CSV table of C-alpha atoms in Angstrom, one decimal:
chain,number,residue,atom,x,y,z
A,1,UNK,CA,-66.3,27.2,-15.7
A,2,UNK,CA,-64.8,27.4,-12.4
A,3,UNK,CA,-63.7,24.0,-12.5
A,4,UNK,CA,-62.2,24.5,-16.2
A,5,UNK,CA,-60.2,27.5,-15.1
A,6,UNK,CA,-59.0,25.6,-12.1
A,7,UNK,CA,-58.0,22.6,-14.3
A,8,UNK,CA,-56.3,25.3,-16.9
A,9,UNK,CA,-54.4,27.0,-14.1
A,10,UNK,CA,-53.0,23.5,-12.4
A,11,UNK,CA,-51.9,22.2,-15.9
A,12,UNK,CA,-50.3,25.5,-16.7
A,13,UNK,CA,-48.6,25.5,-13.3
A,14,UNK,CA,-47.2,21.9,-13.8
A,15,UNK,CA,-46.1,22.3,-17.6
A,16,UNK,CA,-44.3,25.5,-16.1
A,17,UNK,CA,-42.7,24.0,-13.2
A,18,UNK,CA,-41.4,21.1,-15.2
A,19,UNK,CA,-40.1,23.4,-17.8
A,20,UNK,CA,-36.7,23.4,-15.9
A,21,UNK,CA,-36.0,19.9,-15.3
A,22,UNK,CA,-36.3,19.3,-19.1
A,23,UNK,CA,-33.7,21.7,-19.6
A,24,UNK,CA,-31.5,20.6,-17.0
A,25,UNK,CA,-31.8,17.0,-18.4
A,26,UNK,CA,-30.8,18.1,-21.8
A,27,UNK,CA,-27.4,19.5,-20.5
A,28,UNK,CA,-25.4,16.5,-18.8
A,29,UNK,CA,-22.9,17.7,-16.2
A,30,UNK,CA,-20.1,15.3,-18.1
A,31,UNK,CA,-20.1,15.1,-21.8
A,32,UNK,CA,-20.1,11.3,-23.2
A,33,UNK,CA,-16.9,12.7,-25.0
A,34,UNK,CA,-15.1,13.5,-21.8
A,35,UNK,CA,-15.9,9.9,-20.5
A,36,UNK,CA,-14.6,8.2,-23.7
A,37,UNK,CA,-11.2,10.3,-23.4
A,38,UNK,CA,-10.7,9.3,-19.6
A,39,UNK,CA,-7.7,7.3,-19.5
A,40,UNK,CA,-8.2,3.6,-17.5
A,41,UNK,CA,-6.1,3.5,-14.6
A,42,UNK,CA,-4.2,0.4,-13.6
A,43,UNK,CA,-2.2,0.1,-10.4
A,44,UNK,CA,1.2,-1.4,-9.7
A,45,UNK,CA,1.4,-4.6,-8.2
A,46,UNK,CA,0.9,-4.4,-4.4
A,47,UNK,CA,3.6,-6.9,-2.4
A,48,UNK,CA,2.9,-5.6,1.2
A,49,UNK,CA,0.1,-4.4,3.0
A,50,UNK,CA,0.2,-2.8,6.5
A,51,UNK,CA,-3.2,-4.0,8.3
A,52,UNK,CA,-4.2,-1.9,11.3
A,53,UNK,CA,-5.1,-3.5,14.4
A,54,UNK,CA,-7.9,-2.6,15.5
A,55,UNK,CA,-9.9,-1.6,12.4
A,56,UNK,CA,-9.6,2.1,11.0
A,57,UNK,CA,-13.2,3.2,11.4
A,58,UNK,CA,-12.6,6.2,9.3
A,59,UNK,CA,-11.3,3.7,6.3
A,60,UNK,CA,-14.5,1.4,7.1
A,61,UNK,CA,-16.6,4.3,6.4
A,62,UNK,CA,-14.9,5.4,3.3
A,63,UNK,CA,-15.0,1.7,1.9
A,64,UNK,CA,-18.5,1.4,2.8
A,65,UNK,CA,-19.1,4.8,0.2
A,66,UNK,CA,-16.8,3.1,-2.3
A,67,UNK,CA,-18.6,-0.3,-1.7
A,68,UNK,CA,-22.3,1.3,-2.2
A,69,UNK,CA,-21.1,3.5,-5.5
A,70,UNK,CA,-18.7,1.2,-7.3
A,71,UNK,CA,-19.3,-2.5,-6.0
A,72,UNK,CA,-22.5,-3.2,-4.8
A,73,UNK,CA,-24.0,-3.8,-8.1
A,74,UNK,CA,-22.1,-6.7,-8.6
A,75,UNK,CA,-20.9,-8.1,-5.2
A,76,UNK,CA,-22.9,-8.8,-2.0
A,77,UNK,CA,-21.5,-8.4,1.7
A,78,UNK,CA,-23.0,-11.9,2.1
A,79,UNK,CA,-21.7,-15.2,0.7
A,80,UNK,CA,-24.6,-14.6,-2.1
A,81,UNK,CA,-23.1,-14.5,-5.8
A,82,UNK,CA,-24.4,-12.0,-8.0
A,83,UNK,CA,-22.6,-11.3,-10.8
A,84,UNK,CA,-19.3,-11.5,-8.9
A,85,UNK,CA,-18.7,-13.6,-5.9
A,86,UNK,CA,-20.0,-12.6,-2.6
A,87,UNK,CA,-17.5,-10.9,-0.3
A,88,UNK,CA,-18.3,-13.0,3.0
A,89,UNK,CA,-15.3,-14.8,4.1
A,90,UNK,CA,-12.8,-13.1,1.7
A,91,UNK,CA,-10.5,-11.6,4.1
A,92,UNK,CA,-10.3,-15.4,5.5
A,93,UNK,CA,-9.5,-17.3,2.3
A,94,UNK,CA,-7.3,-14.4,0.5
A,95,UNK,CA,-4.3,-12.6,1.3
A,96,UNK,CA,-4.6,-8.8,1.8
A,97,UNK,CA,-2.1,-8.0,-1.2
A,98,UNK,CA,-4.3,-10.5,-3.4
A,99,UNK,CA,-7.5,-8.6,-2.8
A,100,UNK,CA,-5.9,-5.1,-3.2
A,101,UNK,CA,-4.1,-6.4,-6.7
A,102,UNK,CA,-7.8,-7.9,-7.7
A,103,UNK,CA,-9.3,-4.5,-6.9
A,104,UNK,CA,-7.0,-2.0,-8.5
A,105,UNK,CA,-5.2,-4.1,-11.3
A,106,UNK,CA,-7.6,-6.9,-12.8
A,107,UNK,CA,-5.7,-7.2,-16.0
A,108,UNK,CA,-2.6,-8.5,-14.2
A,109,UNK,CA,-4.3,-10.8,-12.0
A,110,UNK,CA,-6.1,-12.3,-14.9
A,111,UNK,CA,-3.1,-12.9,-16.5
A,112,UNK,CA,-0.9,-14.6,-13.9
A,113,UNK,CA,-3.0,-15.7,-11.1
A,114,UNK,CA,-4.6,-18.9,-11.1
A,115,UNK,CA,-7.3,-18.2,-8.5
A,116,UNK,CA,-8.3,-15.3,-10.4
A,117,UNK,CA,-8.9,-17.1,-13.6
A,118,UNK,CA,-10.6,-19.5,-11.7
A,119,UNK,CA,-13.2,-16.6,-10.2
A,120,UNK,CA,-13.7,-15.5,-14.1
A,121,UNK,CA,-14.5,-19.1,-15.4
A,122,UNK,CA,-17.0,-19.4,-12.3
A,123,UNK,CA,-18.5,-16.0,-12.7
A,124,UNK,CA,-18.3,-15.7,-16.5
A,125,UNK,CA,-18.2,-12.0,-16.4
A,126,UNK,CA,-14.8,-10.0,-16.2
A,127,UNK,CA,-14.5,-7.6,-13.2
A,128,UNK,CA,-14.5,-3.9,-15.2
A,129,UNK,CA,-11.6,-1.7,-14.3
A,130,UNK,CA,-13.4,0.7,-11.8
A,131,UNK,CA,-10.2,3.2,-11.6
A,132,UNK,CA,-10.0,2.6,-7.7
A,133,UNK,CA,-7.1,3.9,-6.4
A,134,UNK,CA,-4.7,1.8,-4.2
A,135,UNK,CA,-5.8,4.2,-1.2
A,136,UNK,CA,-9.4,3.4,-1.9
A,137,UNK,CA,-8.6,-0.3,-2.4
A,138,UNK,CA,-7.1,-0.4,1.1
A,139,UNK,CA,-10.5,1.5,2.5
A,140,UNK,CA,-12.5,-1.2,1.0
A,141,UNK,CA,-10.2,-4.0,2.3
A,142,UNK,CA,-11.0,-2.5,5.8
A,143,UNK,CA,-14.5,-2.8,5.0
A,144,UNK,CA,-14.2,-6.6,4.1
A,145,UNK,CA,-12.1,-7.1,7.2
A,146,UNK,CA,-15.0,-5.8,9.3
A,147,UNK,CA,-17.6,-7.6,7.4
A,148,UNK,CA,-15.5,-10.8,8.3
A,149,UNK,CA,-15.8,-9.8,11.8
A,150,UNK,CA,-12.4,-8.3,12.5
A,151,UNK,CA,-12.4,-5.1,15.2
């Protein structure tokens, strides 16, 4: 009898405690209609970048946060190709302006840049527009530079 009452009490408390979670799950913070109405942001072509020497640690840290949130599902900091190419050595192979333009305006790059077109042929997946600002792209570039051994 005591075991039955204890079991009923535990089940009741568990169901009661989980009730709030199901209510929260039913009310998303951002509705799909808001996301569908959000305009894509495309950058304008960047023609010049001022690099810091030594690296800006706050920019590297910000670049890491953005990478973790928006880039790591497709790119690795090694030379491993996942969905997109690995980033190891990218700052040795590409100019900073190329990298920034590829991050902020993929459409423009795929339309006119032969190297970007070759990457698309290799990876077979077009890089999505992540709505990354030029400032945030600059932070990602700083992370790439650190990843390639710059100090």
